[in-house]
C-alpha positions as semicolon CSV with decimal commas, in nm:
position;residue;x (nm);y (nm);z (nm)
1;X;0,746;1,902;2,656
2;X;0,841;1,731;2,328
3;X;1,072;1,449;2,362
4;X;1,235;1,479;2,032
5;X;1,240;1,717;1,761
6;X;1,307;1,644;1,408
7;X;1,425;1,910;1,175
8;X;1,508;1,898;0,815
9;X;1,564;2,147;0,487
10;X;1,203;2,065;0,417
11;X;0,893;1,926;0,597
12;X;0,607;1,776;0,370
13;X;0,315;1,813;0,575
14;X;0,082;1,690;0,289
15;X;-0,244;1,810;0,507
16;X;-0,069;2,123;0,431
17;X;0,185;2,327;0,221
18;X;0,580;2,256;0,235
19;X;0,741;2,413;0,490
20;X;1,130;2,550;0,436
21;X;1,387;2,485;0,727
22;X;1,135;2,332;0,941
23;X;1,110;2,097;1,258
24;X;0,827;1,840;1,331
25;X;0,842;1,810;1,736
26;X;0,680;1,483;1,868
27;X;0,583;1,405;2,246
28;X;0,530;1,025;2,300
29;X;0,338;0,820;1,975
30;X;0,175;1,239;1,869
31;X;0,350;1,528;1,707
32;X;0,313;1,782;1,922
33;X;0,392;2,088;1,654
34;X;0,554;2,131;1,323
35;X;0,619;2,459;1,151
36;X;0,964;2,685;1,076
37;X;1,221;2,676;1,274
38;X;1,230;2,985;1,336
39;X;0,870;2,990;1,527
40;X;0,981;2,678;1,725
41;X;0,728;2,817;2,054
42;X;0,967;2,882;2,370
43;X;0,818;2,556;2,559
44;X;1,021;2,361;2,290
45;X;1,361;2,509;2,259
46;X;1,504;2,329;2,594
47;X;1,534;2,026;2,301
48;X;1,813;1,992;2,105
49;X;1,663;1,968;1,727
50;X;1,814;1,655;1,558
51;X;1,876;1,805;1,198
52;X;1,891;1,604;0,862
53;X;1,967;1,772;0,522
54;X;1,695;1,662;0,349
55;X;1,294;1,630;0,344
56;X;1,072;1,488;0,606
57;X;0,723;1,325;0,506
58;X;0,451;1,190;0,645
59;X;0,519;0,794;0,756
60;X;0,432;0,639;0,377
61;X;0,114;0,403;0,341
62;X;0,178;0,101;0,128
63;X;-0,187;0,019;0,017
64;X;-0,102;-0,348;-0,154
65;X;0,148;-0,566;0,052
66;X;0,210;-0,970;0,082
67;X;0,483;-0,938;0,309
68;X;0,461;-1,354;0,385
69;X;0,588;-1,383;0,071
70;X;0,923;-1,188;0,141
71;X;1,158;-1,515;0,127
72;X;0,998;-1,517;-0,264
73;X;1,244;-1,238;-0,393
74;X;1,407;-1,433;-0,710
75;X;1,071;-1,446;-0,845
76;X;1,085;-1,021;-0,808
77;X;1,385;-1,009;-0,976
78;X;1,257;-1,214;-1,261
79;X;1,046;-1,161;-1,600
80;X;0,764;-1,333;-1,703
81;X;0,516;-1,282;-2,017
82;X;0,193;-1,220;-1,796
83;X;-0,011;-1,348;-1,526
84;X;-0,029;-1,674;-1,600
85;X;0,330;-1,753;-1,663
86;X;0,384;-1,569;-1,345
87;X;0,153;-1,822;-1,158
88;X;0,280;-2,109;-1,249
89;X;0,648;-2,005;-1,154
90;X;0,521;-1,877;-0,819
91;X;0,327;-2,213;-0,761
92;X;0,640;-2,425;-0,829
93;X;0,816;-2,203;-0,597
94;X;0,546;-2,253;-0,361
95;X;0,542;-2,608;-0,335
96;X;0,879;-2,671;-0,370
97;X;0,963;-2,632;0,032
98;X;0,811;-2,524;0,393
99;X;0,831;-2,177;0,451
100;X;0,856;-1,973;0,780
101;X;0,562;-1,737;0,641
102;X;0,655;-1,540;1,022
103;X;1,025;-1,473;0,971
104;X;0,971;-1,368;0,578
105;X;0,682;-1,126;0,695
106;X;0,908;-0,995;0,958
107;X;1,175;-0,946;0,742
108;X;0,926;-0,750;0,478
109;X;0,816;-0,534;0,737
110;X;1,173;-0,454;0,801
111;X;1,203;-0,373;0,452
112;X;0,904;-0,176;0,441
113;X;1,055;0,020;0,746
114;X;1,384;0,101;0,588
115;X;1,237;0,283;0,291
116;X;0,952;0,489;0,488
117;X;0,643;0,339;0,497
118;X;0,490;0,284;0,874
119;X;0,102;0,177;0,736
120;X;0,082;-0,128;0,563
121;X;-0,201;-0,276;0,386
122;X;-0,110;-0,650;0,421
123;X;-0,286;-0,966;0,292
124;X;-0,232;-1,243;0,539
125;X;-0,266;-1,601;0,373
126;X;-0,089;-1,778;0,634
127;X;-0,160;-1,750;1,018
128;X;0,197;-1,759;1,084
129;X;0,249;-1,432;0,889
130;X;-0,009;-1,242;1,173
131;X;0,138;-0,971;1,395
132;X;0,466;-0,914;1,209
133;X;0,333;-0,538;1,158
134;X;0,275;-0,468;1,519
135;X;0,572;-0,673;1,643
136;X;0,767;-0,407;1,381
137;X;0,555;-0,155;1,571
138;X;0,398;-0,047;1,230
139;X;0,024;0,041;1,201
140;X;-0,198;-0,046;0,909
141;X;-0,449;-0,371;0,898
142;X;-0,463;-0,713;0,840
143;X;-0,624;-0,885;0,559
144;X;-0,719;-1,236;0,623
145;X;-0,732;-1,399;0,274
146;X;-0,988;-1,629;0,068
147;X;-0,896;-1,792;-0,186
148;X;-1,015;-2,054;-0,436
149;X;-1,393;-2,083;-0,269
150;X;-1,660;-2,298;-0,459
151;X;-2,009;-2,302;-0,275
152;X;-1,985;-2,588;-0,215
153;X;-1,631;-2,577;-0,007
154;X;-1,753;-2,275;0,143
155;X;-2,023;-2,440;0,298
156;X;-1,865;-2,746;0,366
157;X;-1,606;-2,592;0,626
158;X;-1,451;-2,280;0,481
159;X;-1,659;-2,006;0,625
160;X;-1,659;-2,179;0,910
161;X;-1,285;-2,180;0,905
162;X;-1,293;-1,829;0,827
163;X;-1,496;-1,706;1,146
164;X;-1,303;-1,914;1,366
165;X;-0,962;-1,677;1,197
166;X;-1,168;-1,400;1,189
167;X;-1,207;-1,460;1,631
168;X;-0,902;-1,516;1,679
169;X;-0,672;-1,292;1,916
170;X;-0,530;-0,980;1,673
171;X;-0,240;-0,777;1,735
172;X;-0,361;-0,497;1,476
173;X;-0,694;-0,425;1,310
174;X;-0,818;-0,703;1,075
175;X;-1,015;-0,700;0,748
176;X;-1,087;-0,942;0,461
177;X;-0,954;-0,991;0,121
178;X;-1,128;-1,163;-0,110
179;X;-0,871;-1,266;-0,315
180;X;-1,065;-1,215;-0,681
181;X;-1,391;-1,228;-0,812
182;X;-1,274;-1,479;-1,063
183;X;-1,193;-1,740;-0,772
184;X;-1,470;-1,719;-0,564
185;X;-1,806;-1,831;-0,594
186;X;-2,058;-1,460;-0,623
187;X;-2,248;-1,659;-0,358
188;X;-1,884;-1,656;-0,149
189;X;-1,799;-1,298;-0,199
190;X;-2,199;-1,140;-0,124
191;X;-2,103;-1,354;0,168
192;X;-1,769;-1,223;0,252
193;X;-1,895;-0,871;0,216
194;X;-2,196;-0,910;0,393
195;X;-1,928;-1,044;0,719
196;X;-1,721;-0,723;0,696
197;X;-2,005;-0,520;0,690
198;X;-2,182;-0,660;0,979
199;X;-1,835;-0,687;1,184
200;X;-1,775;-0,282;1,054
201;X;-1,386;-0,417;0,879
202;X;-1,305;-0,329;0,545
203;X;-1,224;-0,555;0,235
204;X;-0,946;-0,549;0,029
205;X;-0,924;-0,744;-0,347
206;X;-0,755;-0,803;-0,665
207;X;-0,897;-0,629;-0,982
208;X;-0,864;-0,609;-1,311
209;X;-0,482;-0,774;-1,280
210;X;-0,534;-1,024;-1,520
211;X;-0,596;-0,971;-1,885
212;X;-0,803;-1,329;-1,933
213;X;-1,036;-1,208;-1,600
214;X;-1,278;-0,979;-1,860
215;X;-1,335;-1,289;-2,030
216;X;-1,442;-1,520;-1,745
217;X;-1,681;-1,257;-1,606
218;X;-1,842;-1,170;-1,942
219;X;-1,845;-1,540;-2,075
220;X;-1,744;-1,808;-1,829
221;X;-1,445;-1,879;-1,988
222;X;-1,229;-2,046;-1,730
223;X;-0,849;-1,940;-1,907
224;X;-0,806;-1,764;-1,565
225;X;-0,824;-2,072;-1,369
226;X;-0,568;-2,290;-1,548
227;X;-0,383;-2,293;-1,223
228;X;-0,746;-2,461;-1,040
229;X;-0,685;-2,752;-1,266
230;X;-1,068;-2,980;-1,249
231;X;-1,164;-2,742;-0,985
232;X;-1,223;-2,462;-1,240
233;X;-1,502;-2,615;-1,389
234;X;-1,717;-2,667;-1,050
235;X;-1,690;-2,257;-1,057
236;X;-2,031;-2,116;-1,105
237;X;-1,975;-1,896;-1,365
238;X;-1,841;-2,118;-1,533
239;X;-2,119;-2,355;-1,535
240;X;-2,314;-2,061;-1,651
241;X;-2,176;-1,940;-1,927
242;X;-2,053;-1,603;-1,719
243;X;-2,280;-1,287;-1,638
244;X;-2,241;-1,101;-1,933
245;X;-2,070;-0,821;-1,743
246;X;-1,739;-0,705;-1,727
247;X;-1,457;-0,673;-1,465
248;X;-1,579;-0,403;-1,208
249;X;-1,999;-0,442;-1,282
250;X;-1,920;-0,786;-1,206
251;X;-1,759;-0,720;-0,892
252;X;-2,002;-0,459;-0,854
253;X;-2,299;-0,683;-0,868
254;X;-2,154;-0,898;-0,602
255;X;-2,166;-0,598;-0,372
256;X;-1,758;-0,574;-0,372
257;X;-1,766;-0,195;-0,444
258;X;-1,780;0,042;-0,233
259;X;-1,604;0,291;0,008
260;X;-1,448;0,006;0,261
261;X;-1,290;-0,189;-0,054
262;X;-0,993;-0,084;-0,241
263;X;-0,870;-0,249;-0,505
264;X;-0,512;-0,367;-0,605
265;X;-0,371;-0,332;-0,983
266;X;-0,678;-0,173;-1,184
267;X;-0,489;-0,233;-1,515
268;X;-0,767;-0,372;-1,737
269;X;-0,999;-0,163;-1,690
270;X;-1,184;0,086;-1,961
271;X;-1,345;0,444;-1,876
272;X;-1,686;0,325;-1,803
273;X;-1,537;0,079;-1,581
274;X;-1,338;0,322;-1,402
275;X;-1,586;0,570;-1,372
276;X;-1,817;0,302;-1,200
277;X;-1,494;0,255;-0,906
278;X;-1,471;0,636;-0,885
279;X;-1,888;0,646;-0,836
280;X;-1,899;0,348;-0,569
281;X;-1,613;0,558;-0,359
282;X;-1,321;0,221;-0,448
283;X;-1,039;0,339;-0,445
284;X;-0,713;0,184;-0,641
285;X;-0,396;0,044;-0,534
286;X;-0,146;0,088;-0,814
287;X;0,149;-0,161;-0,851
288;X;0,329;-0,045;-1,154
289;X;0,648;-0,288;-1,104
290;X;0,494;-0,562;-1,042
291;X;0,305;-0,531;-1,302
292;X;0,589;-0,503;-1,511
293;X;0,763;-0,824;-1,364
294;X;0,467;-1,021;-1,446
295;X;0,397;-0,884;-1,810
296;X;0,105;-0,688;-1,717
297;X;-0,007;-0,367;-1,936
298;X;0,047;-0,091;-1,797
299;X;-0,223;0,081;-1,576
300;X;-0,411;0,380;-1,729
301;X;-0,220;0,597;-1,469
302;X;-0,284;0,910;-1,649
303;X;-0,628;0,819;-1,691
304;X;-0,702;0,759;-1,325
305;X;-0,551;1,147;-1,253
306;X;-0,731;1,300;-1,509
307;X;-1,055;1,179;-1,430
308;X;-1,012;1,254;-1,048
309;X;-0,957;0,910;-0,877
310;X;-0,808;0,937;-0,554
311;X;-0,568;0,690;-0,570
312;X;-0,335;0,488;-0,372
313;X;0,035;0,317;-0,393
314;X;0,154;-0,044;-0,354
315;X;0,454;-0,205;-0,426
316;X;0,277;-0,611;-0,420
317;X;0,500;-0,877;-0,272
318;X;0,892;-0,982;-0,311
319;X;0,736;-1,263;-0,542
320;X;0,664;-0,992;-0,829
321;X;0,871;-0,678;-0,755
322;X;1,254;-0,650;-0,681
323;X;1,208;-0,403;-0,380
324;X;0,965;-0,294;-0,108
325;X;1,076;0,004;-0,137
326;X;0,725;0,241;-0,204
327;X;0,909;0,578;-0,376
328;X;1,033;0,358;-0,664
329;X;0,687;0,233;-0,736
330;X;0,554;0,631;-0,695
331;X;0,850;0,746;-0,948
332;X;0,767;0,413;-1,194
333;X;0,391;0,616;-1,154
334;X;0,530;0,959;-1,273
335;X;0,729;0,813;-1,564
336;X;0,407;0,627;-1,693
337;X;0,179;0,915;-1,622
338;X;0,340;1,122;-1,831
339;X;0,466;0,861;-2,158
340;X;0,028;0,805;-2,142
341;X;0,014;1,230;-2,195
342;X;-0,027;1,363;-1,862
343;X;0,096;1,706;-1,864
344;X;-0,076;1,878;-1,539
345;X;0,159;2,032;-1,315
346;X;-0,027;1,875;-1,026
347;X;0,154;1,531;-1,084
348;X;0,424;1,544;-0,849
349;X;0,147;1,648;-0,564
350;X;-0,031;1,400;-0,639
351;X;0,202;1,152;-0,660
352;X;0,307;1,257;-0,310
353;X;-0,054;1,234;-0,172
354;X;-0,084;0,881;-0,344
355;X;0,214;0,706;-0,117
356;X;0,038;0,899;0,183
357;X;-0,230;1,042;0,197
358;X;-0,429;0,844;-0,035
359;X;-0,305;0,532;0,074
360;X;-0,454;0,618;0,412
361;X;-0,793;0,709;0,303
362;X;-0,808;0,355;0,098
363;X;-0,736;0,199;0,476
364;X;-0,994;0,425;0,633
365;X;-0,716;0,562;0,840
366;X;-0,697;0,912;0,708
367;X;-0,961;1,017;0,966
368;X;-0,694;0,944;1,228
369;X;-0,434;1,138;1,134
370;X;-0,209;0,851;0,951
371;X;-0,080;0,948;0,583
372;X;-0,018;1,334;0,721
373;X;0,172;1,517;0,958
374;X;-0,085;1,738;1,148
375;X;-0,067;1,835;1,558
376;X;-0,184;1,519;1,776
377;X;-0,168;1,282;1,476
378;X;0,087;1,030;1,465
379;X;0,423;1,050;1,502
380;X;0,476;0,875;1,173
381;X;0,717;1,025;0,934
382;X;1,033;0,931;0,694
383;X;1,351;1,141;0,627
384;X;1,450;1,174;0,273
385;X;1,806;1,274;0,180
386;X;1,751;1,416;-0,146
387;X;1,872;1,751;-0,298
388;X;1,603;2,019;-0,373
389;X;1,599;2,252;-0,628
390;X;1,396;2,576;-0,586
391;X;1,073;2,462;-0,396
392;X;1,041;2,133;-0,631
393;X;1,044;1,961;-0,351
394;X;0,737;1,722;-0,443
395;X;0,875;1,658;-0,787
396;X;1,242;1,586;-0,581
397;X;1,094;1,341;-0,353
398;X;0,889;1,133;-0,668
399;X;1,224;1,172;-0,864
400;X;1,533;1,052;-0,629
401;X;1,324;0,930;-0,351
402;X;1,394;0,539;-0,425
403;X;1,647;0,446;-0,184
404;X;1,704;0,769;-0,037
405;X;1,539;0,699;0,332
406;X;1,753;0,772;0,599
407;X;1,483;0,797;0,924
408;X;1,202;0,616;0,983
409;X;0,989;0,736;1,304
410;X;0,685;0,479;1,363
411;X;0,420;0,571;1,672
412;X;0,711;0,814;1,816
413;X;1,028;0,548;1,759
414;X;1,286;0,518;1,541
415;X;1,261;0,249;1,346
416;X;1,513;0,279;1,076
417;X;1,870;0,547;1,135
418;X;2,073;0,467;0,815
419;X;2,237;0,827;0,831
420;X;2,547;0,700;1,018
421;X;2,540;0,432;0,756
422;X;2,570;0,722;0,487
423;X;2,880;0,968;0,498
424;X;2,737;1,145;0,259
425;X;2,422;1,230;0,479
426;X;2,444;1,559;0,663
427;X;2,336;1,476;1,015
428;X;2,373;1,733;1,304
429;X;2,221;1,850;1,683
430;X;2,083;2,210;1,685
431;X;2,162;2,305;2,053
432;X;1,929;2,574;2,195
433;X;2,216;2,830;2,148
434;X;2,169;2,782;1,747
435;X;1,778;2,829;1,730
436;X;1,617;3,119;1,652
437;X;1,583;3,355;1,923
């Protein structure tokens, strides 16, 4: 017997093909069945079918999160001329006060919540900022950061520092993120991937964010550590002139690659470079707003679907976007995609599977059932109040989804109910009377 059934103009299976006037029922944290109303089975129809004019999706899977930094939302709002003059307003910000890293990462996963997204992939820099996705009885995993890692710190205390994190008590799976190549020793990150591995976690980086980071890989030059001040020129590859490769053979070469990473930002990248990600299985996080905030170029989003990268959505932190809401950052996608030339009518699809799907295969969570609704997965999903026309429905979610969530269901419980918040939302109980015989 399903405890609740949730029925909308629309269900977005992704695993499958839209459904019209359809219900997703859901028995504890699993959905029990989805499909048209109108073949609701009889062991079902003694619950009322709690009806939103709309479209329900799978739970949304932000791949690229820093909720900690959720009390950092002027610097969101704001507009700098690239990654650099970015840092050094986020530094100042930094320093300038103690932060409750707990309450801010709370209050992003609240965000997150509110706009449909139940699987987070969230970088943890501060211990205090641990558990604030469980305790918001999200899913998703827990990167533990490293940052700013000569040798010779790493061996003088900070991997020891890291295993003790890495043992401590978690509240939801962990993983690392090494926070870039370009601050971190290649001894440190061989290191840090050779931990995951033997632990079985997965790894989560920066790449290809910064337009100076080609440079320091290929020659040594240290313009991407301005922020590192005399530490910058302890850095080994600085010291040795570079490696003479570029962004992802670098990281490659480090052993960084590979199906347990994904990557956040991918924006400098050329076609041999992103043909090496799509041949090591990495898959990419795209932030299009925040890298518009910071003064990024653009990512070659068009590039990425034609060549058949499976990628992923993030929307970054409160410190370089203005929301954490995931649909703006999916239609931000669209609007690029097709200004770069993409014309295939697979966009909006894709675009869907990106926030969900996707996003769930960069975790490794696909497997289980997250970033899809399918019988005994999770009983993750998001109502969408939008208006449909035709069977668009893909390219209606990508195009008024931003700001249009009205349910959020996470592991079988709501979440988020904004629709008595919304007059305009057409909310109402199907009794057994009014289903389908």
């Amino acid at each position: 017997m399903a405890n609740r059934i949730y029925g909308a103009d629309w269900v977005v299976p992704v695993a499958s093909e839209p459904l019209r006037d359809a219900v997703v029922a859901v028995e504890g944290s699993r959905i029990a069945w989805l499909g048209p109303e109108a073949k609701l089975p009889p062991q079902f129809r003694a619950v009322d079918i709690d009806w939103t004019d709309g479209v329900i999706t799978p739970g949304l899977v932000n791949a690229h999160t820093h909720l900690q930094y959720s009390g950092f939302n002027a610097l969101g709002r704001g507009q700098y001329r690239g990654f650099e003059d970015w840092s050094v307003a986020f530094e100042a910000l930094y320093d300038r006060e103690t932060w409750e890293w707990g309450r801010a990462a709370a209050q992003g996963a609240k965000l997150g919540l509110a706009t449909g997204t139940t699987v987070f992939s969230e970088i943890i820099t501060s211990d205090e900022a641990r558990g604030a996705i469980a305790a918001a009885q999200a899913s998703g995993i827990e990167y533990l950061e490293v940052i700013a890692e000569t040798t010779r710190s790493w061996t003088n205390g900070g991997r020891e520092e890291l295993i003790k994190w890495l043992g401590d008590k978690a509240t939801i799976t962990t993983g690392i993120s090494p926070h870039a190549p370009y601050n971190l020793d290649p001894c440190v990150v061989s290191d840090l991937v050779e931990l995951a591995r033997s632990r079985g976690i997965r790894l989560h980086t920066h790449l290809g964010e910064s337009a100076l980071e080609e440079a320091f890989y290929l020659t040594g030059d240290p313009a991407v550590l301005f922020i590192y001040g005399d530490l910058r020129d302890e850095y080994h590859l600085v010291r040795q002139k570079g490696s003479g490769l570029k962004t992802a053979a670098y990281a490659d070469s480090v052993g960084l690659l590979g199906e347990c990473t994904h990557i956040a930002h991918g924006v400098y990248f050329d076609k041999c470079q992103r043909d090496l990600l799509r041949q090591r299985k990495t898959r990419v996080a795209l932030c299009p707003r925040s890298n518009a905030v910071i003064g990024l170029a653009e990512a070659p989003v068009a590039a990425y679907l034609s060549e058949g990268h499976d990628i992923a959505v993030g929307t970054d932190s409160l410190a370089s976007a203005p929301s954490l809401d995931l649909m703006a950052d999916v239609k931000a996608l669209a609007e690029i995609a097709r200004k770069q030339g993409y014309r295939e009518g697979d966009l909006w699809t894709r675009l869907v599977q990106a926030a969900t799907s996707g996003g769930a295969r960069a975790l490794g969570m696909a497997k289980r059932g997250y970033g899809a609704l399918i019988e005994g997965g999770p009983a993750d999903l998001a109502i969408f109040a939008i208006d449909v026309t035709g069977d668009e429905v893909e390219r209606a979610l990508v195009e008024q989804g931003e700001g249009r969530c009205v349910l959020t269901v996470a592991q079988g419980r709501v979440v988020h109910d904004g629709r008595d918040k919304a007059s305009e939302i057409e909310r109402h109980v199907r009794s057994q009377d009014q289903q389908a015989p």
